[in-house]
């Protein structure tokens, strides 16, 4: 290979003797030694010449790379100046900023975010971070009080900080929200915040609170007593009073007239046994409530009896003492306008859903969701048919049909659930969540040529949360359900079915099932 600059070849011996010596241990002859020294001298000079050329090339390359970097930076700067974000109209920027507004409802919070990412006092979080991007963005954020109207305060994070450091930021937060209605989430755990530096700002702003989620001790909740809440419409409370701490009855929200939505959550501390009463609430004004029997305690019966305006009720039955149902024996809870009811059983005793439903008078019921405990056999054997079950048009059931009891080896969930469904003559939409659906249950949904029709008004069947022991047999039975209901004149045509497997959906579509909307389990 020649030198690219001078075109010379590197010095090399042409004698075969040189190659021969490379593969021998013998010393070269005396007349060969001189030739080898000459090769060394010529190669050294040649290497030196090449090194000087390499240095020049490297200098040229370095200069070119510097020019390339400068040009690339100028190009990037030009692109940055031409970025569409700079020319976005203000109304579009406002919509983008508003989409970044955090959510205070614990049901909707993205729990992949840490509490520090939700903290409204942190300059690293929205809307503070947006206001620091540019002068234009700062002007927009300061002109939008709605950006500052969703407030999440975890007061435990500031225990060791000087009060002045965050009370100033807190005052700015409330000031920038101006007179707008506020959505507030306050978290303090068992810590009493009665003397907290932020309390003056909180008390001063209660007249603007539209939504409040409070994860506080009873003392902290009571410290807000005497404040006015004229705009409060949605209230969520989690009593975080320490297990051995003195509990006080909270009357802070007793006379709040505009609350329509109430959520009562159990304590995060699973070792806390709870208290006899959580507090007094404006039961009669509520239209929607979610609660646990554990959190209501002594307020369970009187609270529900006073909630005569409820249209939606979600209740979880948990940690029930043996005397609980005996005390409610003969009681009646009348909810005349209740339309949607969701009941979940997490207690150790069996038959809780049955017992709860039969103390209810719900003449306006339309939607019912029941979640039986999946860790024990399905147990629902009503002593008498519920007088209002025939009014239900939408039903969803979560259970485990084949869960065996350790004591009796009981496996009878299919018959139990079918018996439950026989009382639901008005159900139009039925959904089931069970990872152990039996063939006996699916066969029960098949309409026989003669005899009574199970769910005679059914037009929508949702099985996308179901599992089956034998999927081939289950699919065959589903086909029979569709065919039998399409041919029987006593029941309407099944218009919609949601299935757990894509191949089932494809088979139904290819098979020419006309007039039915077939869907697969939604992707998460």
Short mmCIF file of C-alpha atoms in Angstrom, two decimals:
data_model
loop_
_atom_site.label_atom_id
_atom_site.label_comp_id
_atom_site.label_asym_id
_atom_site.label_seq_id
_atom_site.Cartn_x
_atom_site.Cartn_y
_atom_site.Cartn_z
CA UNK A 1 0.00 0.00 0.00
CA UNK A 2 1.50 3.38 -1.05
CA UNK A 3 1.53 6.57 0.98
CA UNK A 4 -1.49 8.74 0.00
CA UNK A 5 0.70 11.89 0.10
CA UNK A 6 4.05 10.98 -1.52
CA UNK A 7 3.06 7.76 -3.26
CA UNK A 8 6.11 5.86 -1.83
CA UNK A 9 6.01 2.27 -0.64
CA UNK A 10 7.10 1.41 2.89
CA UNK A 11 10.59 -0.16 2.93
CA UNK A 12 10.48 -3.94 2.87
CA UNK A 13 12.98 -6.69 2.04
CA UNK A 14 12.30 -8.51 -1.18
CA UNK A 15 14.59 -11.45 -0.41
CA UNK A 16 12.89 -14.77 0.31
CA UNK A 17 15.62 -15.20 2.92
CA UNK A 18 13.90 -12.51 5.07
CA UNK A 19 10.64 -14.45 5.16
CA UNK A 20 12.56 -17.63 5.84
CA UNK A 21 14.31 -16.09 8.87
CA UNK A 22 10.95 -15.03 10.37
CA UNK A 23 9.97 -18.70 10.73
CA UNK A 24 13.40 -19.84 12.05
CA UNK A 25 15.24 -19.47 15.34
CA UNK A 26 18.63 -19.33 13.64
CA UNK A 27 20.60 -16.04 13.66
CA UNK A 28 21.03 -14.11 10.39
CA UNK A 29 24.31 -14.29 8.54
CA UNK A 30 26.87 -11.49 8.89
CA UNK A 31 26.18 -10.03 5.46
CA UNK A 32 22.41 -10.07 6.22
CA UNK A 33 22.76 -8.04 9.43
CA UNK A 34 23.69 -4.87 7.55
CA UNK A 35 20.64 -5.16 5.34
CA UNK A 36 18.39 -5.53 8.33
CA UNK A 37 19.81 -2.41 10.00
CA UNK A 38 19.20 -0.49 6.80
CA UNK A 39 15.53 -1.60 6.84
CA UNK A 40 15.20 -0.34 10.43
CA UNK A 41 16.64 3.09 9.56
CA UNK A 42 14.51 3.52 6.44
CA UNK A 43 11.31 2.38 8.25
CA UNK A 44 11.98 4.75 11.16
CA UNK A 45 12.29 7.69 8.80
CA UNK A 46 9.16 6.59 6.96
CA UNK A 47 7.17 6.30 10.22
CA UNK A 48 8.30 9.78 11.24
CA UNK A 49 7.12 11.16 7.92
CA UNK A 50 3.76 9.48 8.34
CA UNK A 51 3.35 10.79 11.91
CA UNK A 52 3.88 14.37 10.78
CA UNK A 53 1.27 13.87 8.07
CA UNK A 54 -1.14 12.30 10.60
CA UNK A 55 -0.78 15.32 12.88
CA UNK A 56 -1.68 17.64 10.00
CA UNK A 57 -4.67 15.48 9.09
CA UNK A 58 -5.83 15.40 12.71
CA UNK A 59 -5.59 19.18 12.94
CA UNK A 60 -7.63 19.48 9.75
CA UNK A 61 -10.18 16.93 11.04
CA UNK A 62 -10.46 18.74 14.39
CA UNK A 63 -11.05 22.05 12.62
CA UNK A 64 -13.69 20.48 10.38
CA UNK A 65 -15.43 18.86 13.35
CA UNK A 66 -15.46 22.20 15.16
CA UNK A 67 -17.03 23.83 12.12
CA UNK A 68 -19.56 20.99 11.94
CA UNK A 69 -20.49 21.41 15.61
CA UNK A 70 -20.90 25.16 15.18
CA UNK A 71 -23.11 24.66 12.14
CA UNK A 72 -25.17 22.02 13.96
CA UNK A 73 -25.71 24.34 16.94
CA UNK A 74 -26.78 27.18 14.68
CA UNK A 75 -29.16 24.83 12.86
CA UNK A 76 -30.61 23.60 16.18
CA UNK A 77 -31.03 27.19 17.39
CA UNK A 78 -32.80 28.10 14.18
CA UNK A 79 -35.12 25.10 14.51
CA UNK A 80 -35.79 26.01 18.12
CA UNK A 81 -36.75 29.52 17.09
CA UNK A 82 -39.05 28.10 14.40
CA UNK A 83 -40.60 25.51 16.79
CA UNK A 84 -44.42 25.45 16.47
CA UNK A 85 -44.74 25.86 20.24
CA UNK A 86 -43.58 29.50 19.87
CA UNK A 87 -46.38 30.27 17.45
CA UNK A 88 -49.16 28.39 19.23
CA UNK A 89 -52.16 30.62 19.87
CA UNK A 90 -52.73 31.49 23.49
CA UNK A 91 -56.05 29.64 23.66
CA UNK A 92 -54.33 26.37 22.66
CA UNK A 93 -51.59 26.89 25.26
CA UNK A 94 -54.27 27.50 27.87
CA UNK A 95 -55.95 24.18 27.03
CA UNK A 96 -52.59 22.37 27.25
CA UNK A 97 -51.84 23.95 30.62
CA UNK A 98 -55.28 23.08 31.95
CA UNK A 99 -54.78 19.44 30.94
CA UNK A 100 -51.78 19.39 33.30
CA UNK A 101 -53.94 20.36 36.26
CA UNK A 102 -53.73 17.60 38.90
CA UNK A 103 -56.77 15.66 40.10
CA UNK A 104 -57.71 15.60 43.77
CA UNK A 105 -60.14 12.66 43.65
CA UNK A 106 -58.31 9.60 45.08
CA UNK A 107 -60.32 7.40 42.66
CA UNK A 108 -58.78 9.20 39.69
CA UNK A 109 -55.25 10.01 40.89
CA UNK A 110 -52.50 8.36 38.86
CA UNK A 111 -50.82 6.42 41.65
CA UNK A 112 -47.71 5.93 39.52
CA UNK A 113 -47.06 9.53 40.53
CA UNK A 114 -45.51 9.99 43.95
CA UNK A 115 -47.01 12.30 46.55
CA UNK A 116 -44.14 14.72 45.90
CA UNK A 117 -45.29 14.97 42.25
CA UNK A 118 -48.79 15.91 43.44
CA UNK A 119 -47.66 18.43 46.03
CA UNK A 120 -49.03 21.87 45.16
CA UNK A 121 -46.35 23.67 47.18
CA UNK A 122 -43.39 22.20 45.29
CA UNK A 123 -41.84 24.56 42.68
CA UNK A 124 -41.01 21.46 40.61
CA UNK A 125 -44.69 20.65 40.04
CA UNK A 126 -47.44 22.16 37.94
CA UNK A 127 -48.31 25.02 37.73
CA UNK A 128 -45.14 26.45 39.27
CA UNK A 129 -42.88 24.63 36.79
CA UNK A 130 -44.84 25.93 33.78
CA UNK A 131 -44.64 29.50 35.04
CA UNK A 132 -40.82 29.28 35.05
CA UNK A 133 -40.40 28.32 31.37
CA UNK A 134 -40.65 31.74 29.75
CA UNK A 135 -42.00 35.23 30.30
CA UNK A 136 -44.95 34.51 28.00
CA UNK A 137 -45.83 31.27 29.78
CA UNK A 138 -45.56 33.00 33.13
CA UNK A 139 -48.00 35.68 32.03
CA UNK A 140 -50.46 33.02 30.86
CA UNK A 141 -50.25 30.94 34.05
CA UNK A 142 -50.68 33.99 36.25
CA UNK A 143 -53.72 35.02 34.24
CA UNK A 144 -55.40 31.61 34.77
CA UNK A 145 -56.66 31.22 38.34
CA UNK A 146 -58.08 27.83 37.35
CA UNK A 147 -54.51 26.46 37.15
CA UNK A 148 -54.08 27.30 40.83
CA UNK A 149 -57.52 26.14 41.96
CA UNK A 150 -56.66 22.43 42.39
CA UNK A 151 -54.69 22.14 45.62
CA UNK A 152 -53.01 19.02 46.98
CA UNK A 153 -51.31 19.49 50.37
CA UNK A 154 -49.42 16.73 52.13
CA UNK A 155 -48.65 18.57 55.35
CA UNK A 156 -46.49 15.74 56.70
CA UNK A 157 -43.78 16.75 54.22
CA UNK A 158 -43.23 20.09 55.97
CA UNK A 159 -42.89 19.05 59.59
CA UNK A 160 -39.15 19.84 59.74
CA UNK A 161 -39.16 22.92 57.50
CA UNK A 162 -39.29 26.49 58.85
CA UNK A 163 -42.95 27.62 58.72
CA UNK A 164 -42.06 30.81 56.86
CA UNK A 165 -40.53 28.81 54.00
CA UNK A 166 -43.78 27.23 52.85
CA UNK A 167 -46.41 29.54 54.36
CA UNK A 168 -45.29 32.21 51.87
CA UNK A 169 -45.68 29.76 48.98
CA UNK A 170 -49.05 28.70 50.39
CA UNK A 171 -50.25 32.29 50.52
CA UNK A 172 -49.19 32.76 46.88
CA UNK A 173 -51.06 29.60 45.90
CA UNK A 174 -54.35 30.80 47.40
CA UNK A 175 -53.77 34.33 46.14
CA UNK A 176 -53.23 33.24 42.53
CA UNK A 177 -56.44 31.19 42.54
CA UNK A 178 -58.17 34.53 43.21
CA UNK A 179 -61.89 34.05 43.92
CA UNK A 180 -62.29 30.82 41.96
CA UNK A 181 -63.88 27.71 43.49
CA UNK A 182 -61.26 25.35 44.93
CA UNK A 183 -60.73 21.58 44.79
CA UNK A 184 -58.68 20.68 47.86
CA UNK A 185 -57.01 17.48 49.05
CA UNK A 186 -55.39 17.71 52.50
CA UNK A 187 -53.26 14.88 53.87
CA UNK A 188 -51.75 14.92 57.35
CA UNK A 189 -52.18 11.40 58.71
CA UNK A 190 -52.49 11.23 62.48
CA UNK A 191 -50.75 14.60 62.90
CA UNK A 192 -52.92 17.34 64.41
CA UNK A 193 -52.83 20.37 62.10
CA UNK A 194 -54.83 22.71 64.34
CA UNK A 195 -51.78 24.93 64.91
CA UNK A 196 -50.22 24.41 61.48
CA UNK A 197 -48.96 27.62 59.80
CA UNK A 198 -51.17 26.91 56.77
CA UNK A 199 -54.36 26.68 58.80
CA UNK A 200 -55.13 30.43 58.59
CA UNK A 201 -54.99 30.24 54.77
CA UNK A 202 -57.11 27.09 54.75
CA UNK A 203 -59.77 28.51 57.06
CA UNK A 204 -59.90 31.75 55.12
CA UNK A 205 -60.49 29.89 51.85
CA UNK A 206 -63.19 27.38 53.00
CA UNK A 207 -65.92 29.59 51.57
CA UNK A 208 -64.51 28.77 48.12
CA UNK A 209 -64.11 25.01 48.55
CA UNK A 210 -66.17 23.10 46.00
CA UNK A 211 -64.48 19.72 46.53
CA UNK A 212 -62.66 18.51 49.63
CA UNK A 213 -60.81 15.25 50.22
CA UNK A 214 -59.45 15.15 53.76
CA UNK A 215 -57.15 12.42 55.07
CA UNK A 216 -56.93 13.79 58.59
CA UNK A 217 -57.34 12.83 62.22
CA UNK A 218 -60.62 13.61 63.95
CA UNK A 219 -58.91 16.46 65.86
CA UNK A 220 -57.71 18.01 62.59
CA UNK A 221 -61.17 17.70 61.05
CA UNK A 222 -62.75 19.25 64.13
CA UNK A 223 -60.27 22.16 63.98
CA UNK A 224 -62.18 23.26 60.85
CA UNK A 225 -65.40 23.42 62.85
CA UNK A 226 -66.96 26.87 62.69
CA UNK A 227 -65.81 27.45 59.13
CA UNK A 228 -68.41 27.98 56.44
CA UNK A 229 -68.62 25.78 53.35
CA UNK A 230 -71.35 27.40 51.22
CA UNK A 231 -70.06 25.96 47.91
CA UNK A 232 -68.96 22.49 49.07
CA UNK A 233 -70.57 19.85 46.84
CA UNK A 234 -68.22 16.85 47.05
CA UNK A 235 -66.64 15.60 50.27
CA UNK A 236 -64.28 12.71 50.90
CA UNK A 237 -63.08 11.83 54.42
CA UNK A 238 -60.54 9.30 55.65
CA UNK A 239 -60.24 9.24 59.44
CA UNK A 240 -56.53 8.87 60.24
CA UNK A 241 -56.83 9.16 64.03
CA UNK A 242 -54.11 7.04 65.64
CA UNK A 243 -55.24 3.75 67.15
CA UNK A 244 -54.75 4.69 70.81
CA UNK A 245 -55.40 8.42 70.43
CA UNK A 246 -58.44 10.14 71.90
CA UNK A 247 -61.16 10.36 69.25
CA UNK A 248 -63.54 13.29 69.01
CA UNK A 249 -66.88 13.41 67.21
CA UNK A 250 -66.62 15.63 64.15
CA UNK A 251 -69.47 18.05 63.52
CA UNK A 252 -67.60 20.24 61.03
CA UNK A 253 -69.83 19.26 58.11
CA UNK A 254 -73.09 18.73 59.97
CA UNK A 255 -74.87 21.78 58.61
CA UNK A 256 -73.30 21.98 55.16
CA UNK A 257 -76.32 22.21 52.91
CA UNK A 258 -74.93 21.79 49.40
CA UNK A 259 -72.96 18.55 49.71
CA UNK A 260 -74.25 16.07 47.15
CA UNK A 261 -71.40 13.53 46.99
CA UNK A 262 -69.84 11.88 50.04
CA UNK A 263 -66.98 9.34 50.15
CA UNK A 264 -66.03 7.75 53.47
CA UNK A 265 -62.78 5.78 53.27
CA UNK A 266 -61.27 3.37 55.82
CA UNK A 267 -57.97 4.23 57.43
CA UNK A 268 -54.74 3.31 55.63
CA UNK A 269 -53.59 1.72 58.89
CA UNK A 270 -54.97 -1.83 58.83
CA UNK A 271 -54.25 -2.20 62.56
CA UNK A 272 -56.63 0.60 63.48
CA UNK A 273 -59.88 -0.87 64.76
CA UNK A 274 -61.91 2.22 64.01
CA UNK A 275 -64.16 4.31 66.21
CA UNK A 276 -67.79 4.08 67.11
CA UNK A 277 -68.70 7.13 65.07
CA UNK A 278 -66.90 9.02 62.35
CA UNK A 279 -68.88 12.23 62.60
CA UNK A 280 -72.03 14.01 61.57
CA UNK A 281 -72.76 14.65 57.90
CA UNK A 282 -75.64 16.20 55.95
CA UNK A 283 -77.11 12.81 55.07
CA UNK A 284 -80.42 14.12 53.76
CA UNK A 285 -78.86 16.22 50.97
CA UNK A 286 -76.68 13.47 49.49
CA UNK A 287 -77.33 12.14 46.01
CA UNK A 288 -74.23 9.93 45.78
CA UNK A 289 -72.29 8.13 48.51
CA UNK A 290 -69.55 5.54 48.79
CA UNK A 291 -68.60 4.10 52.17
CA UNK A 292 -67.52 1.09 54.18
CA UNK A 293 -69.61 -0.43 56.94
CA UNK A 294 -66.36 -0.33 58.92
CA UNK A 295 -66.11 3.45 58.63
CA UNK A 296 -69.78 4.07 59.41
CA UNK A 297 -69.85 1.92 62.55
CA UNK A 298 -72.64 3.29 64.76
CA UNK A 299 -73.67 5.67 61.97
CA UNK A 300 -74.40 2.81 59.56
CA UNK A 301 -78.14 2.51 60.15
CA UNK A 302 -79.07 6.13 61.06
CA UNK A 303 -76.83 7.54 58.34
CA UNK A 304 -78.40 5.45 55.59
CA UNK A 305 -81.92 5.94 56.95
CA UNK A 306 -81.49 9.70 56.66
CA UNK A 307 -80.02 9.52 53.14
CA UNK A 308 -83.41 9.58 51.46
CA UNK A 309 -82.15 11.59 48.46
CA UNK A 310 -79.50 9.07 47.44
CA UNK A 311 -79.47 8.09 43.77
CA UNK A 312 -76.14 6.22 43.79
CA UNK A 313 -74.75 4.15 46.67
CA UNK A 314 -71.49 2.20 46.77
CA UNK A 315 -70.93 0.28 49.97
CA UNK A 316 -68.30 -2.21 51.07
CA UNK A 317 -69.27 -4.56 53.89
CA UNK A 318 -66.13 -5.27 55.89
CA UNK A 319 -65.05 -6.27 59.39
CA UNK A 320 -68.52 -6.95 60.73
CA UNK A 321 -68.89 -8.06 64.34
CA UNK A 322 -71.15 -10.98 65.13
CA UNK A 323 -73.76 -8.70 66.71
CA UNK A 324 -73.94 -6.39 63.70
CA UNK A 325 -76.81 -8.05 61.84
CA UNK A 326 -78.64 -8.93 65.05
CA UNK A 327 -78.79 -5.22 65.90
CA UNK A 328 -80.17 -4.49 62.41
CA UNK A 329 -82.75 -7.27 62.59
CA UNK A 330 -86.18 -5.88 61.73
CA UNK A 331 -84.71 -2.57 60.57
CA UNK A 332 -85.68 -1.03 57.27
CA UNK A 333 -83.61 1.42 55.22
CA UNK A 334 -85.84 3.23 52.75
CA UNK A 335 -84.04 4.81 49.81
CA UNK A 336 -86.94 5.85 47.60
CA UNK A 337 -84.99 7.43 44.73
CA UNK A 338 -81.93 5.15 44.70
CA UNK A 339 -81.20 4.07 41.12
CA UNK A 340 -77.70 2.57 41.25
CA UNK A 341 -76.41 0.31 44.02
CA UNK A 342 -73.00 -1.35 44.29
CA UNK A 343 -72.33 -3.74 47.17
CA UNK A 344 -69.00 -5.46 47.87
CA UNK A 345 -68.56 -8.15 50.52
CA UNK A 346 -65.18 -8.33 52.25
CA UNK A 347 -66.26 -9.50 55.70
CA UNK A 348 -65.54 -12.91 57.22
CA UNK A 349 -69.16 -13.92 57.74
CA UNK A 350 -71.23 -15.36 54.91
CA UNK A 351 -74.51 -14.03 53.55
CA UNK A 352 -73.71 -10.35 54.12
CA UNK A 353 -74.99 -9.14 50.75
CA UNK A 354 -78.23 -11.08 51.18
CA UNK A 355 -78.79 -9.63 54.63
CA UNK A 356 -77.98 -6.10 53.53
CA UNK A 357 -80.23 -6.17 50.43
CA UNK A 358 -83.19 -7.40 52.46
CA UNK A 359 -83.17 -4.44 54.83
CA UNK A 360 -83.39 -2.08 51.85
CA UNK A 361 -86.51 -0.60 50.33
CA UNK A 362 -85.37 0.51 46.87
CA UNK A 363 -88.41 0.97 44.62
CA UNK A 364 -86.49 3.04 42.01
CA UNK A 365 -83.53 0.65 41.62
CA UNK A 366 -82.27 0.26 38.05
CA UNK A 367 -78.62 -0.77 38.28
CA UNK A 368 -77.16 -3.31 40.71
CA UNK A 369 -73.53 -4.39 41.07
CA UNK A 370 -72.73 -7.10 43.63
CA UNK A 371 -69.26 -8.40 44.40
CA UNK A 372 -69.40 -11.54 46.52
CA UNK A 373 -66.30 -12.50 48.48
CA UNK A 374 -64.17 -14.61 46.11
CA UNK A 375 -62.16 -16.34 48.85
CA UNK A 376 -65.09 -18.44 50.11
CA UNK A 377 -68.02 -20.32 48.51
CA UNK A 378 -70.67 -18.22 46.83
CA UNK A 379 -73.49 -17.83 49.32
CA UNK A 380 -76.76 -16.22 48.36
CA UNK A 381 -80.01 -17.94 49.27
CA UNK A 382 -82.66 -15.28 49.95
CA UNK A 383 -85.31 -16.17 52.49
CA UNK A 384 -87.80 -14.41 50.26
CA UNK A 385 -87.67 -12.78 46.83
CA UNK A 386 -86.77 -9.12 47.04
CA UNK A 387 -89.83 -7.06 46.06
CA UNK A 388 -87.83 -4.70 43.85
CA UNK A 389 -85.47 -7.05 41.98
CA UNK A 390 -87.75 -7.11 38.96
CA UNK A 391 -87.05 -3.38 38.42
CA UNK A 392 -83.32 -3.93 37.84
CA UNK A 393 -82.30 -3.46 34.20
CA UNK A 394 -78.51 -3.54 34.58
CA UNK A 395 -76.77 -6.20 36.69
CA UNK A 396 -73.09 -6.99 37.24
CA UNK A 397 -71.86 -9.81 39.47
CA UNK A 398 -68.36 -10.60 40.76
CA UNK A 399 -67.97 -13.99 42.42
CA UNK A 400 -66.18 -17.33 42.45
CA UNK A 401 -68.52 -20.19 41.60
CA UNK A 402 -66.13 -23.03 42.36
CA UNK A 403 -64.41 -21.71 45.48
CA UNK A 404 -64.40 -24.63 47.91
CA UNK A 405 -64.95 -24.38 51.63
CA UNK A 406 -62.25 -25.98 53.78
CA UNK A 407 -64.88 -27.30 56.15
CA UNK A 408 -67.46 -28.81 53.82
CA UNK A 409 -65.80 -28.90 50.39
CA UNK A 410 -68.88 -27.01 49.17
CA UNK A 411 -69.05 -26.49 45.41
CA UNK A 412 -72.47 -25.18 44.47
CA UNK A 413 -71.89 -21.67 43.19
CA UNK A 414 -73.45 -22.27 39.77
CA UNK A 415 -76.86 -23.21 41.18
CA UNK A 416 -76.63 -20.39 43.74
CA UNK A 417 -75.97 -17.75 41.10
CA UNK A 418 -78.63 -19.10 38.74
CA UNK A 419 -81.12 -19.00 41.62
CA UNK A 420 -80.13 -15.37 42.24
CA UNK A 421 -80.66 -14.49 38.56
CA UNK A 422 -84.14 -16.02 38.45
CA UNK A 423 -85.37 -13.03 40.44
CA UNK A 424 -84.01 -10.59 37.85
CA UNK A 425 -86.71 -10.74 35.19
CA UNK A 426 -86.13 -7.16 34.02
CA UNK A 427 -82.36 -7.34 33.47
CA UNK A 428 -81.39 -6.06 30.03
CA UNK A 429 -77.61 -5.84 30.57
CA UNK A 430 -75.76 -8.56 32.50
CA UNK A 431 -72.02 -8.65 33.24
CA UNK A 432 -70.10 -11.36 35.06
CA UNK A 433 -66.61 -11.32 36.56
CA UNK A 434 -65.50 -14.80 37.59
CA UNK A 435 -62.32 -16.69 36.78
CA UNK A 436 -64.00 -20.04 37.39
CA UNK A 437 -67.21 -19.93 35.36
CA UNK A 438 -68.70 -23.41 35.17
CA UNK A 439 -70.34 -25.15 32.25
CA UNK A 440 -73.43 -25.63 34.43
CA UNK A 441 -73.87 -21.87 34.70
CA UNK A 442 -73.51 -21.26 30.95
CA UNK A 443 -75.92 -24.10 30.28
CA UNK A 444 -78.39 -22.36 32.60
CA UNK A 445 -78.35 -19.31 30.28
CA UNK A 446 -79.39 -21.45 27.32
CA UNK A 447 -83.10 -20.97 26.61
CA UNK A 448 -84.93 -24.28 26.55
CA UNK A 449 -87.81 -24.89 24.17
CA UNK A 450 -90.12 -25.31 27.12
CA UNK A 451 -90.04 -23.89 30.61
CA UNK A 452 -89.16 -20.57 32.19
CA UNK A 453 -86.57 -18.32 30.54
CA UNK A 454 -83.68 -17.12 32.68
CA UNK A 455 -83.12 -13.36 32.22
CA UNK A 456 -85.98 -13.09 29.70
CA UNK A 457 -85.24 -9.41 28.88
CA UNK A 458 -81.49 -9.86 28.28
CA UNK A 459 -80.03 -8.05 25.23
CA UNK A 460 -76.41 -7.48 26.37
CA UNK A 461 -74.03 -10.07 27.88
CA UNK A 462 -70.54 -9.11 29.14
CA UNK A 463 -68.15 -12.00 29.87
CA UNK A 464 -64.83 -10.26 29.18
CA UNK A 465 -63.66 -10.67 32.82
CA UNK A 466 -64.40 -14.39 32.91
CA UNK A 467 -62.20 -17.47 32.93
CA UNK A 468 -63.19 -21.03 32.10
CA UNK A 469 -61.80 -24.46 32.94
CA UNK A 470 -62.57 -25.79 29.45
CA UNK A 471 -62.56 -22.99 26.87
CA UNK A 472 -63.68 -25.20 23.98
CA UNK A 473 -66.73 -26.39 25.89
CA UNK A 474 -67.43 -22.84 27.10
CA UNK A 475 -67.40 -21.49 23.53
CA UNK A 476 -69.78 -24.21 22.39
CA UNK A 477 -72.18 -23.27 25.18
CA UNK A 478 -71.92 -19.57 24.29
CA UNK A 479 -72.92 -20.47 20.73
CA UNK A 480 -75.89 -22.36 22.11
CA UNK A 481 -76.88 -19.32 24.21
CA UNK A 482 -76.84 -17.10 21.12
CA UNK A 483 -78.73 -19.56 18.96
CA UNK A 484 -81.37 -20.40 21.56
CA UNK A 485 -82.10 -16.75 22.31
CA UNK A 486 -82.30 -15.84 18.63
CA UNK A 487 -84.88 -18.57 17.97
CA UNK A 488 -87.05 -18.23 21.07
CA UNK A 489 -89.99 -15.84 20.79
CA UNK A 490 -90.24 -15.41 24.56
CA UNK A 491 -87.04 -13.40 24.83
CA UNK A 492 -85.53 -10.55 22.79
CA UNK A 493 -82.64 -10.94 20.38
CA UNK A 494 -79.22 -10.80 22.08
CA UNK A 495 -77.75 -7.66 20.51
CA UNK A 496 -74.35 -7.40 22.21
CA UNK A 497 -71.81 -9.77 23.70
CA UNK A 498 -68.31 -9.05 25.07
CA UNK A 499 -65.89 -12.00 25.14
CA UNK A 500 -62.50 -12.59 26.77
CA UNK A 501 -60.73 -14.08 23.72
CA UNK A 502 -59.97 -12.67 20.29
CA UNK A 503 -60.30 -16.02 18.52
CA UNK A 504 -63.87 -16.35 19.85
CA UNK A 505 -64.72 -12.94 18.45
CA UNK A 506 -63.22 -13.86 15.07
CA UNK A 507 -65.05 -17.20 14.98
CA UNK A 508 -68.38 -15.51 15.69
CA UNK A 509 -67.80 -12.90 13.01
CA UNK A 510 -66.62 -15.46 10.43
CA UNK A 511 -69.49 -17.75 11.40
CA UNK A 512 -71.94 -15.13 10.20
CA UNK A 513 -73.62 -14.16 13.48
CA UNK A 514 -75.74 -11.33 12.14
CA UNK A 515 -77.22 -8.49 14.14
CA UNK A 516 -74.96 -8.99 17.17
CA UNK A 517 -72.27 -6.56 18.27
CA UNK A 518 -69.31 -8.78 19.21
CA UNK A 519 -66.43 -7.26 21.13
CA UNK A 520 -63.30 -8.54 22.81
CA UNK A 521 -61.91 -7.82 26.22
CA UNK A 522 -60.74 -4.16 26.15
CA UNK A 523 -56.99 -3.60 26.06
CA UNK A 524 -55.55 -2.00 29.20
#
